[in-house]
Amino acid sequence: MSLISNPEFSLINGQAHHSKTQVDVVNPATGEHLAQVSEADNQAADKALQAAAETFEKLASTTAHARSQVLRKWYELVIEHRQVLAEIVTKEQGKPLKEALAEADYAAGFIEWYSEEAKRAYGQVIPSHSQSHELTTIRQGVGVVLGITPWNFPLAMITRKVAPAYAAGCSFILKPSEKTPLAAIALAKLAIQAGMEVGAFQVLVTNDSKGLVAHLTESPQVRKLTFTGSTQVGSALLKQCADTVKKTSMELGGNAPFIVFDSADVEQAVSGLMAAKFRNAGQTCVAANRVFVAKGIAAELLNTLTQQVSTLTLGNGLEQGVDIGPLISLEAKQKAQQLLEDALAKGASIAYQGDKQSGQFMAPVVITDVNSTMRLFHEEIFAPIVSIIDFESEDEVVRMANSVPEGLAAYFYSNDGNQIRRVSHALEYGMVGINEGIISNPVAPFGGVKFSGLGREGAQEGLLEYQEIKYLCQKFS
Ligand code: SIN
């Protein structure tokens, strides 16, 4: 089976959808035109919806065990094709191949986890209030799911939605980012090869995301919307889902604080920061956005950090030894440069800056003397800029860390046991890395509080997002 061909197609009920209009897929590192993907319009979306609704009914008569086996097979196929999937990701998204391979494994991990969890969707027997009644609950699939996924993890953000949805017996319509549709189509082909029903995983690619999603969210047949993306779009989608009272999961923007206390091991903190900041060139929702460093260790940390940042190699992710690929678009680079200029104009200083890069490449930058008047204190940077803020006390830094509306991931480094307990409880975030810069894992609940979203993905909690609990009250005579 070809995983990438030119032209590619939106995939409706297992069939290639032909259309007059195409989505062009371009390599952000080289500008090379990779593929043309046929676009799905509202009519195509209606066909997908009908197939998804029919498939949901059929899935109701499949066992959790059977769905588990399909997921297991899909997992095996993703592992078998990890190299080709990773190459697709590097070409259409830009991240270095070593990171794309890690993403393929991360993506496969969600499928493996839910192939196991599918069999553990237990209900409950509730201790009854009367001798003549038995009270139980069962968990059933919510129905047709619409998923909207971003370009920064073109594999993993899909499997962490589709795998639990299928485990729960739901059919899924995916609208991937128009920048990275090839990985999405490849995943769907592998799922179908694994035995997944063709109407259970359909892919609609479009340049008119807003129009297509508005059309689909109007339908009462779509019972669940799951979205990963910005808070602004997430909030608009929640409003769109209100009229038809859909269940929703929202993985929205972050603004992660990364705090290094006096007692921390500076070497370890810097290595955690390098991972939390530079993964995917800084283009992750859980990237360290504001780095708070205790005054007493600020000079030592800066020294170690700039030394390590200076070793990073930028380039085409398919080349050996590359650590940082291009940003996803010129607009993304321009926005990051504006954030940098704003910070410098308001008093920040450059501690390190790599050689200026052309095209969509942006060299890593480390800046100090950052404060809350600057835009990058309040906005997601999504680029390889490390912004450092010194602090004096625990109270002060926790207050600054919590002072933004977002609450996705936070990190801190400390070797003081009492402080670890105090700070991990005080941070208003859905996920906290303690002496660790990489926290994402299929077995742990990923998600945020406040403006960072609703619901959790991965872990046991991720399955519940695709299920309804039905209460059964049975009377015996
Ligand atoms: C994201 O950036 O949205 C996800 C990152 C992750 O899963 O680690």
Coordinates of C-alpha atoms and ligand atoms in Angstrom, one line a residue:
M1 CA 0.0 0.0 0.0
S2 CA 1.3 3.4 -0.9
L3 CA 1.3 5.7 2.1
I4 CA 2.1 8.8 0.1
S5 CA 1.4 9.3 -3.5
N6 CA 0.7 12.4 -5.7
P7 CA -2.1 13.3 -5.9
E8 CA -3.6 12.2 -2.5
F9 CA -7.3 12.2 -1.6
S10 CA -9.6 13.0 1.2
L11 CA -10.8 9.6 2.4
I12 CA -14.6 9.1 2.6
N13 CA -16.0 5.7 3.5
G14 CA -12.7 4.1 2.5
Q15 CA -12.8 5.7 -1.0
A16 CA -10.7 8.4 -2.5
H17 CA -12.8 11.6 -2.9
H18 CA -12.2 13.4 -6.2
S19 CA -12.8 17.1 -6.4
K20 CA -11.9 20.0 -8.6
T21 CA -10.1 21.9 -5.8
Q22 CA -6.9 20.7 -4.1
V23 CA -4.9 21.4 -1.0
D24 CA -1.2 21.9 -1.8
V25 CA 1.2 20.4 0.7
V26 CA 4.7 22.0 0.8
N27 CA 7.9 21.1 2.6
P28 CA 8.6 24.0 5.0
A29 CA 12.3 23.3 4.9
T30 CA 12.8 23.4 1.2
G31 CA 9.6 24.9 -0.3
E32 CA 9.3 21.7 -2.4
H33 CA 5.8 20.9 -3.5
L34 CA 5.0 17.5 -1.9
A35 CA 1.5 16.6 -3.0
Q36 CA -2.0 17.8 -3.9
V37 CA -4.8 16.5 -1.8
S38 CA -8.4 16.6 -3.1
E39 CA -10.5 18.9 -1.0
A40 CA -13.7 17.9 0.8
D41 CA -16.6 20.3 0.5
N42 CA -19.9 20.3 2.4
Q43 CA -21.5 17.6 0.2
A44 CA -18.5 15.4 0.8
A45 CA -18.8 16.0 4.5
D46 CA -22.5 15.0 4.4
K47 CA -21.5 11.7 2.8
A48 CA -18.9 11.2 5.4
L49 CA -21.4 11.9 8.1
Q50 CA -23.9 9.4 6.7
A51 CA -21.2 6.7 6.6
A52 CA -20.1 7.5 10.1
A53 CA -23.6 7.4 11.4
E54 CA -24.2 4.0 9.8
T55 CA -20.9 2.7 11.0
F56 CA -21.6 3.8 14.6
E57 CA -24.8 1.7 14.5
K58 CA -22.8 -1.3 13.3
L59 CA -20.1 -0.8 15.9
A60 CA -22.7 -1.1 18.6
S61 CA -22.8 -4.9 17.8
T62 CA -19.1 -5.4 17.9
T63 CA -17.4 -6.5 21.1
A64 CA -14.8 -4.5 22.9
H65 CA -12.5 -7.5 22.4
A66 CA -12.9 -7.3 18.6
R67 CA -12.2 -3.6 18.6
S68 CA -9.2 -4.2 20.8
Q69 CA -7.8 -6.6 18.2
V70 CA -8.2 -4.1 15.4
L71 CA -6.4 -1.5 17.4
R72 CA -3.6 -3.9 18.2
K73 CA -3.1 -4.6 14.6
W74 CA -3.2 -0.9 13.8
Y75 CA -0.5 -0.4 16.4
E76 CA 1.7 -3.1 14.9
L77 CA 1.3 -1.6 11.4
V78 CA 2.2 1.9 12.7
I79 CA 5.4 0.4 14.3
E80 CA 6.2 -1.5 11.1
H81 CA 5.8 1.7 9.1
R82 CA 7.4 4.1 11.6
Q83 CA 10.3 5.1 9.3
V84 CA 8.0 6.0 6.4
L85 CA 5.5 7.8 8.7
A86 CA 8.3 9.7 10.3
E87 CA 9.7 10.7 6.9
I88 CA 6.2 12.0 5.9
V89 CA 6.1 14.1 9.1
T90 CA 9.6 15.5 8.6
K91 CA 8.7 16.4 5.0
E92 CA 5.4 18.0 5.6
Q93 CA 5.9 19.5 9.1
G94 CA 9.7 20.1 9.3
K95 CA 10.7 18.5 12.6
P96 CA 14.1 16.5 12.6
L97 CA 13.7 12.9 11.6
K98 CA 14.8 11.7 15.1
E99 CA 11.9 13.7 16.6
A100 CA 9.5 12.4 13.9
L101 CA 10.5 8.8 14.8
A102 CA 9.9 9.6 18.5
E103 CA 6.5 11.0 17.5
A104 CA 5.7 7.8 15.5
D105 CA 6.4 5.8 18.6
Y106 CA 4.4 8.2 20.8
A107 CA 1.5 8.0 18.3
A108 CA 1.7 4.2 18.3
G109 CA 1.7 4.2 22.1
F110 CA -1.8 5.7 22.2
I111 CA -3.1 3.0 19.9
E112 CA -1.4 0.3 22.0
W113 CA -2.7 1.7 25.2
Y114 CA -6.3 1.9 24.0
S115 CA -6.2 -1.5 22.4
E116 CA -5.8 -2.6 26.0
E117 CA -8.1 -0.1 27.7
A118 CA -10.9 -1.1 25.2
K119 CA -11.4 -4.3 27.2
R120 CA -11.5 -2.5 30.5
A121 CA -14.5 -0.2 30.0
Y122 CA -16.1 -1.4 33.1
G123 CA -19.5 -0.3 34.4
Q124 CA -20.5 -0.5 38.1
V125 CA -22.9 -2.4 40.3
I126 CA -24.2 0.2 42.7
P127 CA -25.1 -0.9 46.3
S128 CA -28.8 -0.6 46.1
H129 CA -31.2 1.3 48.3
S130 CA -33.8 -1.5 48.2
Q131 CA -33.9 -5.4 48.1
S132 CA -36.0 -5.3 45.0
H133 CA -33.8 -3.1 42.8
E134 CA -30.5 -3.7 41.1
L135 CA -28.7 -0.5 40.1
T136 CA -25.9 -0.7 37.5
T137 CA -24.1 1.5 35.1
I138 CA -22.7 0.7 31.6
R139 CA -20.5 2.8 29.4
Q140 CA -21.5 3.3 25.8
G141 CA -19.8 5.1 22.8
V142 CA -21.0 8.7 22.5
G143 CA -21.7 8.5 18.7
V144 CA -20.2 10.1 15.7
V145 CA -17.0 12.1 16.6
L146 CA -15.6 15.1 14.7
G147 CA -11.9 15.6 15.4
I148 CA -9.8 18.7 14.5
T149 CA -6.1 18.2 14.8
P150 CA -3.1 20.6 14.5
W151 CA 0.1 20.5 12.4
N152 CA 2.6 20.3 15.2
F153 CA 2.2 16.6 15.9
P154 CA 0.6 15.2 12.7
L155 CA 0.5 11.6 14.0
A156 CA 0.2 11.7 17.7
M157 CA -2.6 14.3 18.0
I158 CA -4.6 12.0 15.8
T159 CA -4.0 8.6 17.4
R160 CA -4.7 10.0 20.9
K161 CA -8.2 10.9 19.7
V162 CA -9.1 8.2 17.1
A163 CA -7.8 5.2 19.2
P164 CA -9.9 5.9 22.3
A165 CA -12.9 6.8 20.2
Y166 CA -12.8 3.5 18.4
A167 CA -12.1 1.6 21.6
A168 CA -15.4 3.1 22.9
G169 CA -17.2 2.1 19.7
C170 CA -17.4 5.5 18.1
S171 CA -16.9 6.4 14.4
F172 CA -14.6 9.3 13.7
I173 CA -14.4 12.1 11.1
L174 CA -11.0 13.7 11.1
K175 CA -10.2 17.2 9.8
P176 CA -6.5 17.4 10.0
S177 CA -4.5 20.6 9.5
E178 CA -4.3 21.5 5.8
K179 CA -0.5 21.8 6.3
T180 CA 0.0 18.2 7.3
P181 CA -2.7 16.0 5.7
L182 CA -0.4 13.3 4.4
A183 CA 0.4 11.8 7.8
A184 CA -3.4 11.8 8.6
I185 CA -4.2 9.9 5.4
A186 CA -1.4 7.4 5.9
L187 CA -2.7 6.7 9.4
A188 CA -6.2 6.1 8.2
K189 CA -5.0 3.8 5.4
L190 CA -3.1 1.7 8.0
A191 CA -6.2 1.7 10.3
I192 CA -8.3 0.3 7.5
Q193 CA -5.6 -2.2 6.6
A194 CA -5.7 -3.3 10.2
G195 CA -9.4 -4.1 9.8
M196 CA -11.1 -0.9 11.0
E197 CA -14.4 -0.3 9.4
V198 CA -14.0 2.2 6.5
G199 CA -16.7 4.5 8.0
A200 CA -15.0 4.5 11.4
F201 CA -12.0 6.7 10.3
Q202 CA -12.6 9.2 7.5
V203 CA -10.4 12.1 6.6
L204 CA -11.6 15.4 5.3
V205 CA -9.0 17.8 4.0
T206 CA -9.8 21.4 3.2
N207 CA -8.4 24.9 2.9
D208 CA -11.8 26.1 4.3
S209 CA -11.6 24.7 7.8
K210 CA -14.0 27.3 9.2
G211 CA -16.7 26.6 6.6
L212 CA -16.5 22.8 6.7
V213 CA -16.3 22.6 10.5
A214 CA -19.3 25.1 10.8
H215 CA -21.3 22.8 8.5
L216 CA -20.4 19.6 10.5
T217 CA -20.9 21.1 13.9
E218 CA -24.5 22.2 12.9
S219 CA -25.4 18.6 12.5
P220 CA -27.0 16.9 15.5
Q221 CA -25.6 13.6 14.2
V222 CA -22.1 14.7 15.4
R223 CA -22.3 14.0 19.1
K224 CA -18.8 14.9 20.1
L225 CA -16.2 17.4 19.0
T226 CA -12.5 16.9 20.0
F227 CA -10.1 19.8 19.2
T228 CA -6.5 20.5 19.7
G229 CA -5.5 24.1 18.8
S230 CA -5.6 27.6 20.0
T231 CA -7.8 28.9 22.9
Q232 CA -9.4 31.5 20.5
V233 CA -10.6 28.8 18.0
G234 CA -11.5 26.4 20.8
S235 CA -13.8 29.0 22.4
A236 CA -15.5 29.7 19.1
L237 CA -16.0 25.9 18.5
L238 CA -17.6 25.6 22.0
K239 CA -20.1 28.2 21.0
Q240 CA -20.8 26.4 17.7
C241 CA -21.4 23.1 19.6
A242 CA -23.8 24.7 22.1
D243 CA -26.9 24.6 19.9
T244 CA -26.7 20.8 19.4
V245 CA -25.4 20.2 23.0
K246 CA -22.3 18.2 21.9
K247 CA -19.9 16.6 24.3
T248 CA -16.5 18.4 23.8
S249 CA -12.8 17.9 24.6
M250 CA -10.6 20.9 24.1
E251 CA -6.8 20.8 24.2
L252 CA -6.0 24.5 24.0
G253 CA -3.1 26.9 24.3
G254 CA -0.5 26.9 27.0
N255 CA 2.0 29.4 28.5
A256 CA 4.2 27.1 30.5
P257 CA 6.3 28.4 33.4
F258 CA 9.6 26.6 33.9
I259 CA 10.9 27.4 37.4
V260 CA 14.4 26.7 38.6
F261 CA 14.7 27.1 42.4
D262 CA 18.0 27.6 44.3
S263 CA 18.2 24.0 45.5
A264 CA 17.9 22.6 41.9
D265 CA 20.7 20.7 40.1
V266 CA 21.5 23.3 37.5
E267 CA 22.8 20.7 34.9
Q268 CA 19.6 18.7 35.2
A269 CA 17.5 21.8 35.0
V270 CA 19.2 23.0 31.8
S271 CA 18.9 19.6 30.2
G272 CA 15.1 19.5 31.1
L273 CA 14.8 23.1 29.7
M274 CA 16.5 22.2 26.5
A275 CA 14.0 19.4 26.0
A276 CA 10.9 21.4 27.1
K277 CA 11.9 24.4 25.0
F278 CA 13.4 23.1 21.8
R279 CA 11.3 20.0 21.1
N280 CA 9.8 20.7 17.6
A281 CA 11.6 24.1 17.5
G282 CA 9.5 25.3 20.4
Q283 CA 6.2 24.6 18.5
T284 CA 4.4 22.6 21.3
C285 CA 1.6 23.7 23.6
V286 CA 3.6 22.4 26.5
A287 CA 6.8 24.3 25.5
A288 CA 8.6 26.3 28.3
N289 CA 7.3 29.8 27.5
R290 CA 8.5 31.7 30.6
V291 CA 11.7 30.5 32.4
F292 CA 11.9 31.7 36.0
V293 CA 15.3 31.4 37.6
A294 CA 16.2 32.0 41.2
K295 CA 18.6 35.0 41.4
G296 CA 21.2 33.0 43.3
I297 CA 21.8 30.6 40.5
A298 CA 20.9 32.8 37.5
A299 CA 24.5 33.4 36.3
E300 CA 25.4 29.7 36.5
L301 CA 22.3 28.6 34.7
L302 CA 22.6 31.2 31.9
N303 CA 26.2 30.1 31.4
T304 CA 25.3 26.4 31.1
L305 CA 22.3 27.1 29.0
T306 CA 23.9 29.4 26.4
Q307 CA 26.7 26.9 26.0
Q308 CA 24.2 24.1 25.2
V309 CA 22.1 26.2 23.0
S310 CA 25.2 27.2 20.9
T311 CA 25.6 23.5 20.0
L312 CA 22.1 23.2 18.3
T313 CA 22.2 22.6 14.6
L314 CA 19.5 24.0 12.3
G315 CA 18.6 22.5 9.0
N316 CA 16.4 20.2 6.9
G317 CA 15.2 17.6 9.3
L318 CA 16.0 14.8 6.9
E319 CA 19.7 15.6 7.2
Q320 CA 21.9 13.9 9.9
G321 CA 22.7 15.8 13.1
V322 CA 19.9 18.4 12.7
D323 CA 18.3 19.5 16.1
I324 CA 16.0 22.2 14.9
G325 CA 13.9 22.3 11.7
P326 CA 12.0 25.2 10.1
L327 CA 9.0 26.9 11.6
I328 CA 5.7 25.9 10.1
S329 CA 5.3 29.1 8.1
L330 CA 6.8 32.5 7.3
E331 CA 3.9 34.1 9.3
A332 CA 4.9 32.0 12.3
K333 CA 8.5 33.2 12.0
Q334 CA 7.3 36.8 11.6
K335 CA 5.1 36.5 14.7
A336 CA 8.1 35.1 16.8
Q337 CA 10.3 37.9 15.5
Q338 CA 7.7 40.5 16.5
L339 CA 7.5 39.0 20.0
L340 CA 11.3 39.2 20.3
E341 CA 11.5 42.8 19.0
D342 CA 8.7 43.8 21.5
A343 CA 10.7 42.3 24.4
L344 CA 13.9 44.0 23.3
A345 CA 12.2 47.3 23.0
K346 CA 10.8 47.0 26.5
G347 CA 14.2 46.2 28.1
A348 CA 15.1 42.5 27.5
S349 CA 18.7 41.7 26.6
I350 CA 20.0 39.1 24.2
A351 CA 22.3 36.6 26.0
Y352 CA 22.7 34.4 23.0
Q353 CA 21.5 34.4 19.4
G354 CA 22.4 31.9 16.7
D355 CA 23.3 33.0 13.2
K356 CA 20.4 34.6 11.4
Q357 CA 18.6 32.1 9.2
S358 CA 16.8 32.4 5.9
G359 CA 13.4 31.2 4.9
Q360 CA 11.3 29.7 7.6
F361 CA 14.3 28.8 9.8
M362 CA 14.7 30.7 13.0
A363 CA 18.0 30.5 15.0
P364 CA 17.6 29.9 18.8
V365 CA 17.7 33.0 21.0
V366 CA 18.1 33.4 24.7
I367 CA 16.9 36.6 26.3
T368 CA 17.1 37.8 29.9
D369 CA 15.4 40.6 31.9
V370 CA 12.0 39.6 30.7
N371 CA 9.0 41.0 32.6
S372 CA 5.2 41.0 32.5
T373 CA 5.0 44.1 30.3
M374 CA 6.3 42.1 27.4
R375 CA 4.0 40.3 24.9
L376 CA 6.0 37.0 25.2
F377 CA 5.1 36.8 28.9
H378 CA 1.5 36.6 27.9
E379 CA 1.5 34.9 24.4
E380 CA 2.6 31.5 23.3
I381 CA 6.0 32.0 21.6
F382 CA 5.9 28.7 19.5
A383 CA 9.5 29.3 18.4
P384 CA 13.0 28.7 19.7
I385 CA 13.2 31.7 22.0
V386 CA 14.1 31.2 25.7
S387 CA 12.8 34.1 27.8
I388 CA 14.3 34.3 31.3
I389 CA 12.9 36.1 34.3
D390 CA 14.8 36.2 37.6
F391 CA 12.9 35.9 40.9
E392 CA 13.6 36.2 44.6
S393 CA 11.0 34.2 46.5
E394 CA 8.8 31.1 46.1
D395 CA 5.6 33.2 46.7
E396 CA 6.6 35.7 44.1
V397 CA 7.4 33.1 41.4
V398 CA 4.2 31.0 42.0
R399 CA 2.2 34.2 41.8
M400 CA 3.9 35.1 38.5
A401 CA 3.5 31.6 37.1
N402 CA -0.2 31.6 37.9
S403 CA -0.8 35.2 36.7
V404 CA -1.9 34.1 33.1
P405 CA -5.2 32.7 32.0
E406 CA -3.7 29.5 30.6
G407 CA -3.1 26.4 32.7
L408 CA -1.7 23.6 30.6
A409 CA 1.8 22.4 31.6
A410 CA 4.2 23.8 34.2
Y411 CA 7.7 22.6 35.2
F412 CA 9.9 23.2 38.2
Y413 CA 13.2 22.0 39.5
S414 CA 13.9 21.8 43.2
N415 CA 15.6 19.4 45.6
D416 CA 13.6 20.7 48.6
G417 CA 11.0 18.1 49.5
N418 CA 8.7 20.5 51.3
Q419 CA 8.9 23.0 48.5
I420 CA 8.1 20.3 45.9
R421 CA 4.9 19.5 47.7
R422 CA 3.9 23.2 48.2
V423 CA 4.7 24.3 44.7
S424 CA 3.2 21.3 42.9
H425 CA -0.1 21.9 44.8
A426 CA -0.1 25.7 44.3
L427 CA 0.5 25.7 40.5
E428 CA -2.7 26.2 38.6
Y429 CA -1.9 23.8 35.8
G430 CA -3.3 20.5 34.6
M431 CA 0.2 18.9 34.3
V432 CA 3.3 19.6 36.3
G433 CA 6.8 18.3 35.6
I434 CA 8.9 18.1 38.7
N435 CA 12.6 17.8 37.9
E436 CA 11.5 16.6 34.5
G437 CA 11.2 18.5 31.2
I438 CA 9.3 15.9 29.1
I439 CA 6.0 14.8 30.6
S440 CA 3.9 13.6 27.7
N441 CA 3.0 9.9 27.8
P442 CA 0.1 7.9 26.5
V443 CA -0.6 6.4 29.9
A444 CA -0.9 9.8 31.7
P445 CA -3.8 12.2 31.4
F446 CA -2.8 15.2 29.2
G447 CA -4.9 18.3 29.5
G448 CA -5.2 21.8 31.0
V449 CA -7.2 23.9 33.4
K450 CA -8.6 27.5 33.0
F451 CA -8.2 28.7 29.3
S452 CA -6.2 25.7 28.4
G453 CA -9.2 23.5 27.9
L454 CA -11.6 20.8 28.9
G455 CA -11.1 17.1 29.3
R456 CA -8.1 14.8 29.3
E457 CA -6.4 12.8 26.6
G458 CA -4.5 9.6 27.0
A459 CA -4.7 7.4 30.1
Q460 CA -7.9 5.9 31.5
E461 CA -9.5 9.4 31.4
G462 CA -9.1 9.6 27.7
L463 CA -11.5 6.7 27.1
L464 CA -14.2 8.3 29.2
E465 CA -14.2 11.3 26.9
Y466 CA -15.8 9.1 24.2
Q467 CA -18.3 7.4 26.4
E468 CA -21.6 8.1 28.0
I469 CA -22.5 6.5 31.3
K470 CA -25.9 4.8 31.3
Y471 CA -27.6 4.1 34.6
L472 CA -29.9 1.0 34.7
C473 CA -32.4 0.6 37.5
Q474 CA -34.0 -2.9 37.4
K475 CA -36.9 -3.8 39.6
F476 CA -37.5 -7.5 40.6
S477 CA -40.9 -8.7 41.6
Ligands
SIN1 C1 0.8 19.7 21.8 O1 1.7 20.5 21.6 O2 -0.4 20.0 21.6 C2 1.0 18.3 22.3 C3 2.3 18.1 22.8 C4 2.5 16.7 23.5 O3 1.7 15.8 23.4 O4 3.5 16.5 24.1

